[in-house]
JSON list of C-alpha atoms in Angstrom, two decimals:
[
{"chain": "A", "resi": 1, "resn": "MET", "atom": "CA", "xyz": [23.88, -21.31, 9.95]},
{"chain": "A", "resi": 2, "resn": "SER", "atom": "CA", "xyz": [19.73, -21.95, 8.59]},
{"chain": "A", "resi": 3, "resn": "GLY", "atom": "CA", "xyz": [17.65, -18.89, 7.81]},
{"chain": "A", "resi": 4, "resn": "PRO", "atom": "CA", "xyz": [14.44, -17.54, 9.51]},
{"chain": "A", "resi": 5, "resn": "GLY", "atom": "CA", "xyz": [11.68, -19.62, 11.04]},
{"chain": "A", "resi": 6, "resn": "PRO", "atom": "CA", "xyz": [8.52, -19.69, 9.00]},
{"chain": "A", "resi": 7, "resn": "ALA", "atom": "CA", "xyz": [7.13, -16.97, 11.67]},
{"chain": "A", "resi": 8, "resn": "ALA", "atom": "CA", "xyz": [10.13, -14.98, 11.09]},
{"chain": "A", "resi": 9, "resn": "ALA", "atom": "CA", "xyz": [9.91, -15.50, 7.48]},
{"chain": "A", "resi": 10, "resn": "HIS", "atom": "CA", "xyz": [6.29, -14.58, 6.85]},
{"chain": "A", "resi": 11, "resn": "LEU", "atom": "CA", "xyz": [7.29, -11.36, 8.97]},
{"chain": "A", "resi": 12, "resn": "LEU", "atom": "CA", "xyz": [10.55, -10.41, 7.22]},
{"chain": "A", "resi": 13, "resn": "ALA", "atom": "CA", "xyz": [8.28, -10.94, 3.87]},
{"chain": "A", "resi": 14, "resn": "ASP", "atom": "CA", "xyz": [5.53, -8.46, 4.71]},
{"chain": "A", "resi": 15, "resn": "TRP", "atom": "CA", "xyz": [7.50, -5.87, 5.90]},
{"chain": "A", "resi": 16, "resn": "ARG", "atom": "CA", "xyz": [9.12, -5.95, 2.80]},
{"chain": "A", "resi": 17, "resn": "ALA", "atom": "CA", "xyz": [5.91, -5.91, 0.52]},
{"chain": "A", "resi": 18, "resn": "HIS", "atom": "CA", "xyz": [4.53, -2.70, 2.95]},
{"chain": "A", "resi": 19, "resn": "LEU", "atom": "CA", "xyz": [8.08, -0.88, 1.90]},
{"chain": "A", "resi": 20, "resn": "ALA", "atom": "CA", "xyz": [8.00, -1.65, -1.57]},
{"chain": "A", "resi": 21, "resn": "LEU", "atom": "CA", "xyz": [4.20, -1.59, -1.98]},
{"chain": "A", "resi": 22, "resn": "ALA", "atom": "CA", "xyz": [2.65, 0.54, 1.11]},
{"chain": "A", "resi": 23, "resn": "ARG", "atom": "CA", "xyz": [5.85, 2.87, 1.38]},
{"chain": "A", "resi": 24, "resn": "ARG", "atom": "CA", "xyz": [6.94, 2.56, -1.83]},
{"chain": "A", "resi": 25, "resn": "ARG", "atom": "CA", "xyz": [10.82, 2.58, -1.48]},
{"chain": "A", "resi": 26, "resn": "SER", "atom": "CA", "xyz": [13.38, 1.54, -3.70]},
{"chain": "A", "resi": 27, "resn": "PRO", "atom": "CA", "xyz": [14.12, -1.92, -4.30]},
{"chain": "A", "resi": 28, "resn": "HIS", "atom": "CA", "xyz": [17.85, -1.02, -2.82]},
{"chain": "A", "resi": 29, "resn": "THR", "atom": "CA", "xyz": [16.39, 0.69, 0.27]},
{"chain": "A", "resi": 30, "resn": "VAL", "atom": "CA", "xyz": [13.60, -2.86, 1.10]},
{"chain": "A", "resi": 31, "resn": "ALA", "atom": "CA", "xyz": [16.77, -4.98, 0.17]},
{"chain": "A", "resi": 32, "resn": "ALA", "atom": "CA", "xyz": [18.80, -2.94, 3.16]},
{"chain": "A", "resi": 33, "resn": "TYR", "atom": "CA", "xyz": [15.85, -2.73, 5.32]},
{"chain": "A", "resi": 34, "resn": "GLY", "atom": "CA", "xyz": [15.16, -6.33, 4.77]},
{"chain": "A", "resi": 35, "resn": "ALA", "atom": "CA", "xyz": [18.34, -7.86, 5.66]},
{"chain": "A", "resi": 36, "resn": "ALA", "atom": "CA", "xyz": [19.29, -5.29, 8.87]},
{"chain": "A", "resi": 37, "resn": "ALA", "atom": "CA", "xyz": [15.46, -6.63, 9.95]},
{"chain": "A", "resi": 38, "resn": "ALA", "atom": "CA", "xyz": [16.61, -9.77, 9.54]},
{"chain": "A", "resi": 39, "resn": "ARG", "atom": "CA", "xyz": [20.01, -9.57, 11.70]},
{"chain": "A", "resi": 40, "resn": "LEU", "atom": "CA", "xyz": [17.64, -7.67, 14.27]},
{"chain": "A", "resi": 41, "resn": "LEU", "atom": "CA", "xyz": [15.97, -11.79, 14.50]},
{"chain": "A", "resi": 42, "resn": "ALA", "atom": "CA", "xyz": [18.39, -12.99, 14.01]},
{"chain": "A", "resi": 43, "resn": "CYS", "atom": "CA", "xyz": [20.42, -11.31, 16.69]},
{"chain": "A", "resi": 44, "resn": "CYS", "atom": "CA", "xyz": [17.65, -10.83, 19.32]},
{"chain": "A", "resi": 45, "resn": "GLY", "atom": "CA", "xyz": [15.85, -14.29, 18.47]},
{"chain": "A", "resi": 46, "resn": "VAL", "atom": "CA", "xyz": [12.53, -13.25, 18.17]},
{"chain": "A", "resi": 47, "resn": "ASP", "atom": "CA", "xyz": [10.04, -14.17, 15.70]},
{"chain": "A", "resi": 48, "resn": "SER", "atom": "CA", "xyz": [7.27, -12.43, 16.13]},
{"chain": "A", "resi": 49, "resn": "ASP", "atom": "CA", "xyz": [5.75, -8.98, 15.72]},
{"chain": "A", "resi": 50, "resn": "VAL", "atom": "CA", "xyz": [4.93, -8.87, 19.37]},
{"chain": "A", "resi": 51, "resn": "ALA", "atom": "CA", "xyz": [8.39, -9.97, 20.09]},
{"chain": "A", "resi": 52, "resn": "VAL", "atom": "CA", "xyz": [10.17, -7.12, 18.43]},
{"chain": "A", "resi": 53, "resn": "ALA", "atom": "CA", "xyz": [8.16, -4.82, 19.60]},
{"chain": "A", "resi": 54, "resn": "ARG", "atom": "CA", "xyz": [9.05, -5.75, 23.08]},
{"chain": "A", "resi": 55, "resn": "LEU", "atom": "CA", "xyz": [12.55, -5.68, 22.56]},
{"chain": "A", "resi": 56, "resn": "THR", "atom": "CA", "xyz": [14.45, -3.50, 25.50]},
{"chain": "A", "resi": 57, "resn": "ILE", "atom": "CA", "xyz": [16.77, -1.11, 24.73]},
{"chain": "A", "resi": 58, "resn": "ALA", "atom": "CA", "xyz": [19.80, -2.83, 25.86]},
{"chain": "A", "resi": 59, "resn": "GLU", "atom": "CA", "xyz": [19.25, -5.62, 23.60]},
{"chain": "A", "resi": 60, "resn": "LEU", "atom": "CA", "xyz": [18.71, -2.62, 20.69]},
{"chain": "A", "resi": 61, "resn": "ARG", "atom": "CA", "xyz": [21.99, -1.50, 22.39]},
{"chain": "A", "resi": 62, "resn": "ARG", "atom": "CA", "xyz": [23.59, -5.24, 22.16]},
{"chain": "A", "resi": 63, "resn": "PHE", "atom": "CA", "xyz": [22.74, -5.58, 18.61]},
{"chain": "A", "resi": 64, "resn": "MET", "atom": "CA", "xyz": [24.29, -2.45, 17.41]},
{"chain": "A", "resi": 65, "resn": "ALA", "atom": "CA", "xyz": [27.38, -3.17, 19.42]},
{"chain": "A", "resi": 66, "resn": "GLU", "atom": "CA", "xyz": [27.34, -6.46, 17.96]},
{"chain": "A", "resi": 67, "resn": "ARG", "atom": "CA", "xyz": [27.16, -4.85, 14.20]},
{"chain": "A", "resi": 68, "resn": "HIS", "atom": "CA", "xyz": [29.54, -1.56, 15.27]},
{"chain": "A", "resi": 69, "resn": "ALA", "atom": "CA", "xyz": [32.21, -4.80, 16.24]},
{"chain": "A", "resi": 70, "resn": "ASP", "atom": "CA", "xyz": [31.10, -6.37, 12.64]},
{"chain": "A", "resi": 71, "resn": "GLY", "atom": "CA", "xyz": [32.85, -2.84, 11.40]},
{"chain": "A", "resi": 72, "resn": "LEU", "atom": "CA", "xyz": [29.90, -1.38, 10.64]},
{"chain": "A", "resi": 73, "resn": "ARG", "atom": "CA", "xyz": [31.07, 2.88, 9.98]},
{"chain": "A", "resi": 74, "resn": "ALA", "atom": "CA", "xyz": [29.25, 5.44, 11.54]},
{"chain": "A", "resi": 75, "resn": "THR", "atom": "CA", "xyz": [26.66, 6.61, 8.21]},
{"chain": "A", "resi": 76, "resn": "SER", "atom": "CA", "xyz": [25.96, 2.42, 7.76]},
{"chain": "A", "resi": 77, "resn": "ALA", "atom": "CA", "xyz": [25.21, 2.08, 11.97]},
{"chain": "A", "resi": 78, "resn": "ALA", "atom": "CA", "xyz": [22.91, 5.54, 11.36]},
{"chain": "A", "resi": 79, "resn": "ARG", "atom": "CA", "xyz": [21.09, 3.59, 8.36]},
{"chain": "A", "resi": 80, "resn": "GLU", "atom": "CA", "xyz": [20.55, 0.32, 9.85]},
{"chain": "A", "resi": 81, "resn": "LEU", "atom": "CA", "xyz": [19.68, 2.14, 13.22]},
{"chain": "A", "resi": 82, "resn": "SER", "atom": "CA", "xyz": [16.90, 3.87, 10.82]},
{"chain": "A", "resi": 83, "resn": "ALA", "atom": "CA", "xyz": [15.63, 0.41, 9.72]},
{"chain": "A", "resi": 84, "resn": "ILE", "atom": "CA", "xyz": [15.20, -1.31, 12.27]},
{"chain": "A", "resi": 85, "resn": "LYS", "atom": "CA", "xyz": [13.63, 2.03, 14.32]},
{"chain": "A", "resi": 86, "resn": "ALA", "atom": "CA", "xyz": [10.94, 1.56, 11.14]},
{"chain": "A", "resi": 87, "resn": "PHE", "atom": "CA", "xyz": [10.72, -2.70, 11.37]},
{"chain": "A", "resi": 88, "resn": "ILE", "atom": "CA", "xyz": [10.08, -1.61, 15.33]},
{"chain": "A", "resi": 89, "resn": "ARG", "atom": "CA", "xyz": [7.34, 0.43, 14.48]},
{"chain": "A", "resi": 90, "resn": "PHE", "atom": "CA", "xyz": [6.24, -1.52, 11.60]},
{"chain": "A", "resi": 91, "resn": "ALA", "atom": "CA", "xyz": [5.97, -4.88, 14.38]},
{"chain": "A", "resi": 92, "resn": "ALA", "atom": "CA", "xyz": [4.41, -2.76, 17.06]},
{"chain": "A", "resi": 93, "resn": "ASP", "atom": "CA", "xyz": [1.52, -1.27, 14.82]},
{"chain": "A", "resi": 94, "resn": "ARG", "atom": "CA", "xyz": [0.81, -4.98, 13.48]},
{"chain": "A", "resi": 95, "resn": "ALA", "atom": "CA", "xyz": [0.64, -5.97, 16.91]},
{"chain": "A", "resi": 96, "resn": "GLY", "atom": "CA", "xyz": [-1.60, -3.28, 18.17]},
{"chain": "A", "resi": 97, "resn": "ILE", "atom": "CA", "xyz": [0.80, -1.80, 20.90]}
]
């Protein structure tokens, strides 16, 4: 399995930098939130801030259902959802949506 394409990799790098520098999150949080965002991009097949901002509820539910099927527990699912919501807000702000 290959990694994210150039546009997705750039978006993820900007997200991690935003968390670390602007939001002053811990390295652990940056890693966890960055990994959640990478999983979302891979699952939904999107690679731009506009595409992330326009994800539908159905796509987000499918993503979370897949994570649950992978064995994600309720507390981890709550953290994952928090990360995804913050990533979508970040993408929407960047896209001017």
